[in-house]
């Protein structure tokens, strides 16, 4: 079984003309599921069936958790330096296979090859960060808290942890999860998105090649049944989730009712406030890149712009730039944006655009009827701009998750802040201005967890954490950074006494106090 098996479209099928079936990874072995139910993984640009993903049986799921549980005692006692060295090797292997990974992502998810490389690279940075786990996991020590007594705390791994992933970053999001978890000494069960599971399998192959022992990382495929099994399983201690609010809130309540830790990153509606003094070219470039890049299927995509003092002067230039973008199959050189993930996603996005029109928004640019030559069956939507959008419109209230930029207007900076803060989501928000005073006010008053100042997609690098807030996150310890290490570890506090006790001091039953 070689890593090329899931390089998909370019590879011949191994099942007599049938698409290959994506295996589970259980106890170090890639095993075909015995399930009778499989879902097609389709190339969103062509509708070709790339592979089939199993709805893993409960027995197979239990075997994966068992393998993780069995691997835990020796893995947690493996020196942290050894665990780090596996991450050093893994980052090297990911760099080696960057092109293969990117091709798999473009084939299954649709984003452009360059964007797919970015997907891998942003995950790779979490692997690099995990290489410093010994320092990140350091405990605390106070000597002589009482005479001859010292107290120290250590951060210990939890045991078996699980991760449930969305479709939009098939490499980055699995890499937000398992490298941090396993380098802390946990073992892991990963449930990739059923829409694009290939990159997870390739990354797992690389992790095994890097020396990760059998059972430390396991992969099970499926949809809600397997997710519910993860939430309910008594041997799983923590669940990391990234995806929609519907799934995230369900998983948060079901898994935490079973006493598990949960970190749940969910949907978004990220706003930019553009002040009249903003630098025009830089702002337009930022809005177009962050609004339409990855066909708007980024949780940190900029989906709404609030122009202070009116949008009219910006609209023509925005239109011109958006029209110049090339919509094409992600493998085509020069493609700026590829298709959206599925026919259903396209239909949903088109319906939300139509609802905007029906509610009175102005359709400045309509990408719904685009046809990409050679890819007539692809789920393409061209850049779309809706202006005069109001907070009560459906297209504003719902996360669109497509290449649609909503333009709103505010008379003052305060009104713009008020619009953004009333939105239920709080993943990210940006301001474009040349005024330091306005930027400082924005930073302090905006109710979003990730703030950009003249930066459109302020996704923090892994030494910070991914800090969405309000309806975009639930749980209390965010992904990666210090919070990520804290999520995957629990504190043990030790009080030790090494002194010769005076003889004849007797027994005291009073509460001990510091002396
Ligand atoms: P999704 O919620 O449909 O799927 C995510 C995962 O949950 C998948 O593995 C899926 O199998 C599982 N799932 C789906 N419905 C379920 C249910 N009812 N019960 C149990 N499990 C279920 O999300 P998606 O469409 O793959 O991803 C897009 C969403 O993810 C968007 O809302 C986007 O904003 C969000 N997202 C958020 C972040 C972030 O960091 N905040 C990052 C990426 C994506």
XYZ file of C-alpha atoms and ligand atoms in Angstrom:
559
model
C 0.000 0.000 0.000
C 1.813 3.119 -1.192
C 1.015 6.750 -0.725
C 0.296 7.038 -4.429
C -2.889 4.966 -4.099
C -4.837 8.018 -3.084
C -3.271 10.451 -5.458
C -6.586 9.655 -7.080
C -7.478 10.968 -10.520
C -4.037 10.436 -11.977
C -3.816 6.845 -10.708
C -5.365 3.776 -12.284
C -8.047 2.157 -10.180
C -7.091 -0.930 -8.250
C -10.608 -2.454 -8.367
C -11.121 -3.490 -11.993
C -12.372 -0.198 -13.299
C -14.063 0.690 -10.011
C -12.930 3.669 -7.970
C -10.532 2.733 -5.139
C -11.978 2.403 -1.661
C -10.431 4.546 1.039
C -9.184 2.333 3.878
C -9.421 2.950 7.592
C -6.204 2.991 9.605
C -6.438 0.729 12.623
C -3.478 -0.206 14.808
C -0.934 0.721 12.132
C -2.627 -1.178 9.276
C -4.606 0.314 6.403
C -7.647 -1.931 6.311
C -10.555 -1.970 3.864
C -13.839 -1.606 5.688
C -16.265 -4.533 5.672
C -19.132 -2.053 5.536
C -21.822 -2.532 2.940
C -22.315 1.243 2.634
C -19.906 3.536 0.806
C -20.139 7.166 -0.280
C -18.659 8.446 -3.526
C -15.923 11.049 -3.265
C -16.381 13.185 -6.380
C -14.131 15.649 -8.139
C -16.152 18.880 -7.934
C -14.747 20.168 -11.228
C -15.623 17.068 -13.264
C -18.071 14.949 -11.196
C -15.767 11.949 -11.678
C -15.882 9.522 -8.777
C -12.391 9.692 -7.322
C -12.789 7.082 -4.597
C -15.352 5.636 -2.224
C -15.358 6.200 1.477
C -16.886 3.634 3.863
C -19.482 4.177 6.540
C -17.256 2.351 9.013
C -18.943 -0.364 11.066
C -19.258 -0.052 14.808
C -16.983 -3.069 15.231
C -14.257 -1.390 13.181
C -14.710 1.841 15.134
C -14.310 -0.058 18.406
C -11.178 -1.725 17.022
C -9.705 1.701 16.226
C -10.403 3.025 19.725
C -9.038 -0.189 21.212
C -5.843 0.161 19.169
C -5.452 3.752 20.388
C -6.067 2.711 23.991
C -3.561 -0.126 23.736
C -0.882 2.134 22.243
C -1.283 4.812 24.925
C 0.726 3.403 27.906
C 3.959 2.961 26.007
C 3.501 6.104 23.881
C 2.931 8.342 26.897
C 6.154 6.954 28.406
C 8.116 7.498 25.202
C 10.489 10.425 25.826
C 9.115 13.720 24.571
C 12.356 14.208 22.638
C 11.602 11.008 20.693
C 8.054 12.175 20.027
C 9.398 15.525 18.806
C 11.871 13.808 16.490
C 8.987 12.032 14.771
C 7.448 15.463 14.149
C 10.783 16.736 12.776
C 10.736 13.825 10.361
C 7.042 14.307 9.544
C 7.520 17.951 8.575
C 10.331 16.881 6.256
C 8.143 14.209 4.630
C 5.220 16.601 4.190
C 7.557 18.996 2.366
C 8.769 16.099 0.205
C 5.196 15.144 -0.759
C 3.743 18.660 -0.900
C 2.893 18.412 -4.611
C 1.184 15.020 -4.262
C -0.832 16.238 -1.294
C -1.841 19.401 -3.141
C -2.896 17.406 -6.221
C -5.047 15.156 -4.053
C -6.685 18.168 -2.402
C -7.408 19.865 -5.718
C -8.859 16.642 -7.115
C -11.164 15.955 -4.172
C -11.898 19.473 -2.882
C -11.555 21.629 -5.994
C -9.380 24.521 -4.773
C -6.529 25.682 -6.996
C -3.200 23.885 -6.723
C -1.516 26.966 -5.281
C -4.228 27.299 -2.670
C -3.967 23.563 -1.934
C -0.244 24.045 -1.275
C -1.198 26.783 1.181
C -3.630 24.352 2.839
C -0.780 21.880 3.371
C 1.689 24.581 4.388
C -0.523 26.083 7.107
C -0.863 22.586 8.578
C 2.842 21.935 8.205
C 3.492 24.942 10.443
C 1.572 23.210 13.243
C 3.819 20.160 12.809
C 6.864 22.460 13.038
C 5.456 24.014 16.184
C 4.870 20.574 17.712
C 8.622 19.944 17.337
C 9.067 22.211 20.390
C 6.655 20.265 22.587
C 9.128 19.695 25.447
C 9.171 23.430 26.108
C 5.477 23.907 25.374
C 4.495 21.172 27.808
C 6.728 22.394 30.660
C 5.201 22.460 34.095
C 5.691 24.848 37.028
C 7.645 24.580 40.264
C 7.661 26.499 43.529
C 10.172 25.374 46.088
C 9.612 25.674 49.828
C 5.895 26.419 49.701
C 6.115 25.426 53.331
C 9.192 24.586 55.262
C 10.896 21.677 53.433
C 7.963 21.231 51.088
C 7.926 21.879 47.327
C 5.015 21.913 44.894
C 5.199 21.342 41.178
C 2.749 20.725 38.399
C 3.163 18.636 35.278
C 1.010 18.507 32.162
C 0.136 14.926 31.331
C -1.573 13.556 28.219
C -5.265 12.645 28.500
C -5.336 9.281 26.717
C -7.325 8.644 23.550
C -8.415 11.853 21.789
C -10.514 12.189 18.635
C -10.817 14.717 15.819
C -13.719 15.371 13.420
C -12.864 17.399 10.311
C -14.669 19.583 7.719
C -14.200 19.437 3.947
C -12.677 22.834 3.329
C -9.080 22.275 4.516
C -8.417 18.558 3.996
C -4.771 18.819 5.165
C -4.575 21.844 7.447
C -7.332 20.867 9.855
C -6.243 17.265 10.513
C -2.801 18.833 11.088
C -4.267 21.306 13.624
C -5.286 18.236 15.586
C -3.221 15.066 15.628
C 0.359 16.449 15.635
C -0.295 18.493 18.783
C -2.279 15.695 20.439
C 0.211 12.899 19.810
C 3.320 14.944 20.574
C 1.749 15.678 23.968
C 1.664 11.870 24.448
C -1.952 11.114 23.525
C -3.158 8.619 20.980
C -5.676 9.661 18.358
C -8.701 8.629 16.304
C -9.278 10.916 13.313
C -12.549 11.178 11.342
C -11.785 13.069 8.111
C -14.507 14.747 6.066
C -16.306 12.125 3.980
C -16.111 14.576 1.069
C -12.304 14.615 0.800
C -10.637 11.949 2.949
C -7.575 11.388 0.745
C -5.215 13.944 2.292
C -5.760 12.513 5.796
C -4.766 9.060 4.577
C -1.665 10.425 2.856
C -0.682 12.360 5.986
C -1.165 9.245 8.108
C 1.082 7.290 5.757
C 3.720 9.971 6.200
C 3.285 9.880 9.991
C 3.895 6.110 9.968
C 6.907 6.586 7.693
C 8.189 9.202 10.142
C 8.119 6.557 12.872
C 4.798 7.049 14.649
C 4.181 3.688 16.368
C 1.197 1.536 15.432
C -2.048 2.572 17.093
C -0.936 6.107 17.988
C -2.888 7.531 15.028
C -5.990 5.768 13.725
C -8.463 6.856 11.050
C -12.115 5.912 10.716
C -14.385 7.198 7.964
C -18.082 7.883 7.992
C -20.680 10.503 8.791
C -23.007 11.153 11.711
C -23.136 7.566 13.057
C -19.390 7.419 13.515
C -19.385 10.953 14.940
C -22.023 9.943 17.498
C -19.997 6.844 18.350
C -16.992 9.124 19.012
C -19.098 11.376 21.274
C -20.440 8.401 23.248
C -17.339 6.231 23.607
C -16.150 5.949 27.205
C -12.513 5.483 26.219
C -12.275 8.766 24.283
C -11.309 11.630 26.570
C -11.409 14.674 24.290
C -12.964 15.672 20.969
C -11.698 18.325 18.576
C -14.264 19.448 16.017
C -14.150 21.880 13.100
C -17.186 22.394 10.880
C -20.690 23.817 10.804
C -22.705 25.065 13.789
C -25.337 22.359 13.411
C -22.812 19.560 13.754
C -20.572 21.458 16.201
C -23.254 22.269 18.754
C -24.597 18.708 18.565
C -21.121 17.264 19.100
C -20.332 19.726 21.883
C -23.440 18.826 23.873
C -23.351 15.086 23.202
C -19.636 14.626 23.959
C -19.536 16.957 26.964
C -22.595 15.194 28.426
C -20.298 12.157 28.470
C -17.686 14.141 30.409
C -15.332 14.764 27.509
C -13.398 17.897 26.766
C -14.580 19.472 23.527
C -13.133 22.255 21.409
C -15.497 23.176 18.590
C -14.617 25.650 15.829
C -17.703 26.510 13.814
C -19.211 28.820 11.206
C -18.472 32.433 10.476
C -19.530 35.653 8.858
C -16.337 37.686 8.746
C -16.687 41.415 8.194
C -14.340 44.080 6.995
C -14.958 47.696 7.888
C -13.519 50.004 5.240
C -12.992 53.619 6.258
C -12.845 56.360 3.650
C -9.161 57.000 4.401
C -8.138 53.391 3.571
C -5.454 52.851 0.978
C -7.498 52.036 -2.130
C -5.424 49.502 -4.068
C -4.268 47.504 -1.057
C -7.812 47.366 0.331
C -9.369 46.249 -2.956
C -6.740 43.540 -3.399
C -7.392 42.322 0.128
C -11.192 42.288 -0.272
C -11.101 40.421 -3.565
C -8.520 37.863 -2.407
C -10.222 37.171 0.903
C -13.758 37.279 -0.472
C -13.323 35.015 -3.490
C -10.177 32.973 -2.733
C -10.902 29.243 -2.299
C -14.343 30.093 -3.795
C -15.237 31.637 -0.435
C -15.011 28.259 1.299
C -12.733 29.388 4.103
C -13.941 29.860 7.639
C -11.924 33.075 7.603
C -13.163 34.209 4.184
C -14.211 37.851 4.150
C -17.861 37.620 3.257
C -19.177 41.053 4.231
C -17.764 44.549 3.740
C -19.157 47.532 5.586
C -18.184 50.737 3.787
C -18.265 53.746 6.059
C -19.517 56.770 4.162
C -21.034 54.755 1.320
C -19.873 52.020 -1.027
C -20.500 53.707 -4.365
C -16.952 54.961 -4.869
C -15.618 51.448 -4.238
C -18.135 49.370 -6.180
C -16.908 49.998 -9.730
C -13.341 49.121 -8.856
C -14.433 46.102 -6.870
C -16.523 44.931 -9.806
C -13.647 45.409 -12.225
C -11.266 43.373 -10.049
C -13.781 40.608 -9.366
C -14.597 40.287 -13.074
C -10.933 39.843 -13.894
C -10.665 36.680 -11.775
C -10.370 33.411 -13.643
C -12.756 30.658 -12.606
C -11.429 27.300 -13.747
C -10.566 23.760 -12.730
C -8.075 24.027 -9.857
C -5.388 22.163 -11.782
C -5.375 24.752 -14.589
C -2.516 27.252 -14.464
C -3.881 30.727 -13.906
C -7.060 29.591 -12.147
C -7.976 32.014 -9.353
C -10.893 30.041 -7.982
C -12.188 26.548 -8.519
C -15.610 24.962 -8.001
C -17.550 24.684 -4.748
C -17.594 21.310 -3.056
C -20.894 19.803 -4.263
C -23.997 20.314 -6.363
C -25.985 20.766 -3.144
C -23.565 23.460 -1.956
C -23.909 25.246 -5.308
C -27.693 25.103 -5.107
C -27.678 26.409 -1.537
C -25.366 29.303 -2.439
C -27.440 30.204 -5.527
C -30.606 30.171 -3.418
C -29.036 32.522 -0.876
C -27.990 34.889 -3.695
C -31.560 34.809 -4.999
C -32.942 35.467 -1.525
C -30.732 38.575 -1.368
C -32.170 39.802 -4.666
C -35.731 39.079 -3.514
C -35.070 40.914 -0.249
C -33.987 44.030 -2.143
C -30.208 43.764 -2.397
C -28.579 44.967 -5.616
C -26.844 42.245 -7.668
C -23.707 44.041 -8.866
C -22.097 40.877 -10.205
C -23.841 37.529 -10.762
C -21.676 34.422 -10.980
C -24.474 31.875 -10.934
C -24.616 31.008 -14.601
C -20.952 30.704 -15.305
C -19.855 27.885 -17.626
C -16.249 26.768 -17.563
C -15.239 25.353 -20.970
C -14.204 21.716 -20.662
C -15.758 21.488 -17.189
C -19.424 22.060 -17.985
C -20.537 19.730 -15.190
C -18.400 21.335 -12.491
C -19.963 23.034 -9.466
C -18.698 26.449 -10.492
C -19.981 29.772 -9.250
C -18.246 32.925 -10.372
C -17.498 35.861 -8.066
C -20.774 37.448 -7.001
C -21.331 40.841 -5.386
C -24.526 41.884 -3.601
C -24.752 45.553 -2.567
C -27.172 47.469 -0.307
C -27.384 44.410 1.946
C -29.252 44.910 5.243
C -28.840 42.985 8.508
C -32.321 41.465 8.371
C -31.745 39.783 4.987
C -31.408 35.982 4.847
C -28.204 36.259 2.783
C -26.671 38.253 5.639
C -27.887 36.128 8.522
C -26.773 32.812 6.995
C -23.189 31.768 6.393
C -23.025 31.522 2.568
C -19.661 29.715 2.259
C -19.287 30.544 -1.423
C -17.704 33.244 -3.626
C -20.211 35.913 -2.645
C -19.244 39.300 -1.249
C -21.943 41.284 0.556
C -21.590 45.072 0.629
C -23.224 47.132 3.367
C -23.105 50.822 4.167
C -22.766 52.737 7.408
C -22.906 56.479 8.032
C -20.285 56.375 10.762
C -17.568 54.157 12.178
C -19.708 53.618 15.299
C -22.620 52.398 13.197
C -20.303 50.010 11.328
C -18.973 48.621 14.618
C -22.523 48.161 15.812
C -23.501 46.201 12.677
C -20.546 43.840 13.024
C -20.978 43.348 16.762
C -24.657 42.480 16.390
C -23.802 39.553 14.117
C -23.928 36.265 16.009
C -20.602 34.992 14.681
C -17.226 36.122 15.985
C -14.556 34.306 14.023
C -12.684 37.207 12.448
C -13.060 40.871 11.550
C -10.803 43.362 9.813
C -10.490 47.083 9.430
C -8.929 48.925 6.520
C -7.774 52.411 7.435
C -4.727 54.652 7.622
C -5.835 56.005 10.996
C -4.060 54.492 13.999
C -6.692 55.886 16.332
C -9.504 54.184 14.399
C -7.561 50.915 14.264
C -6.987 51.029 18.005
C -10.657 51.700 18.698
C -11.583 48.816 16.371
C -9.220 46.417 18.111
C -10.655 47.230 21.489
C -14.373 47.382 20.637
C -14.825 44.689 18.008
C -16.418 41.468 19.211
C -14.486 38.982 17.125
C -11.781 36.604 18.222
C -9.315 37.261 15.397
C -8.755 40.831 14.398
C -7.048 42.119 11.277
C -5.754 45.652 10.887
C -5.179 46.138 7.156
C -4.953 42.316 7.053
C -7.905 40.478 5.497
C -7.588 36.906 6.825
C -5.966 37.194 10.235
C -5.413 33.476 10.905
C -2.766 33.305 13.627
C 0.375 31.209 13.190
C 0.642 28.176 15.485
C 2.588 29.851 18.305
C -0.637 31.789 18.910
C -4.028 30.041 18.896
C -6.990 30.077 16.509
C -9.294 32.199 18.627
C -12.755 32.488 17.097
C -15.431 33.618 19.543
C -19.228 33.969 20.010
C -21.119 31.467 17.795
C -17.902 30.595 15.931
C -16.438 28.661 18.870
C -17.518 26.675 21.841
C -15.386 25.051 24.497
C -12.742 27.027 26.317
C -9.369 25.932 25.007
C -8.717 26.886 21.390
C -6.840 25.024 18.690
C -3.016 24.988 18.645
C -0.659 27.411 20.413
C -0.528 27.246 24.218
C -4.286 26.695 24.432
C -3.991 23.676 22.114
C -1.364 22.078 24.358
C -3.528 22.786 27.386
C -6.517 21.197 25.646
C -4.661 17.926 25.063
C -3.103 17.769 28.553
C -4.315 17.722 32.125
C -2.491 19.185 35.090
C -1.166 17.047 37.889
C 0.083 18.948 40.924
C 2.581 17.272 43.241
C 3.489 18.346 46.745
C 6.616 16.730 48.115
C 8.322 16.762 51.457
C 11.901 15.675 52.004
C 13.008 16.554 55.504
C 13.890 14.876 58.700
C 10.858 15.169 60.929
C 11.600 16.208 64.517
C 10.980 13.311 66.863
C 8.207 13.580 69.447
C 6.329 16.329 67.558
C 3.115 14.315 67.829
C 0.144 14.221 65.494
C -1.797 17.325 64.548
C -5.225 16.928 63.001
C -5.625 20.606 62.155
C -5.694 21.698 58.507
C -2.028 22.048 57.449
C -0.952 25.662 56.942
C 2.230 27.062 55.520
C 5.022 27.410 58.047
P -20.044 19.929 8.456
O -20.432 20.341 9.818
O -21.092 19.577 7.491
O -19.093 18.638 8.570
C -18.006 18.620 9.480
C -17.860 17.219 10.050
O -18.983 16.906 10.853
C -17.768 16.151 8.976
O -16.748 15.244 9.342
C -19.139 15.515 8.974
O -19.103 14.139 8.665
C -19.625 15.723 10.400
N -21.079 15.971 10.473
C -21.828 16.729 9.623
N -23.102 16.778 10.046
C -23.167 16.051 11.181
C -24.228 15.731 12.072
N -25.456 16.180 11.891
N -23.949 14.959 13.146
C -22.696 14.514 13.350
N -21.659 14.788 12.526
C -21.879 15.543 11.455
O -19.083 21.070 7.894
P -18.441 21.176 6.445
O -19.500 21.520 5.466
O -17.561 20.014 6.169
O -17.477 22.444 6.659
C -17.898 23.765 6.455
C -18.178 24.453 7.770
O -17.040 24.383 8.606
C -18.472 25.930 7.617
O -19.522 26.271 8.482
C -17.182 26.598 8.058
O -17.317 27.916 8.545
C -16.739 25.677 9.130
N -15.312 25.791 9.379
C -14.933 26.434 10.511
C -13.595 26.594 10.783
C -13.145 27.299 12.006
O -11.988 27.138 12.373
N -14.007 28.049 12.671
C -12.638 26.077 9.902
C -13.081 25.406 8.763
C -14.426 25.268 8.509
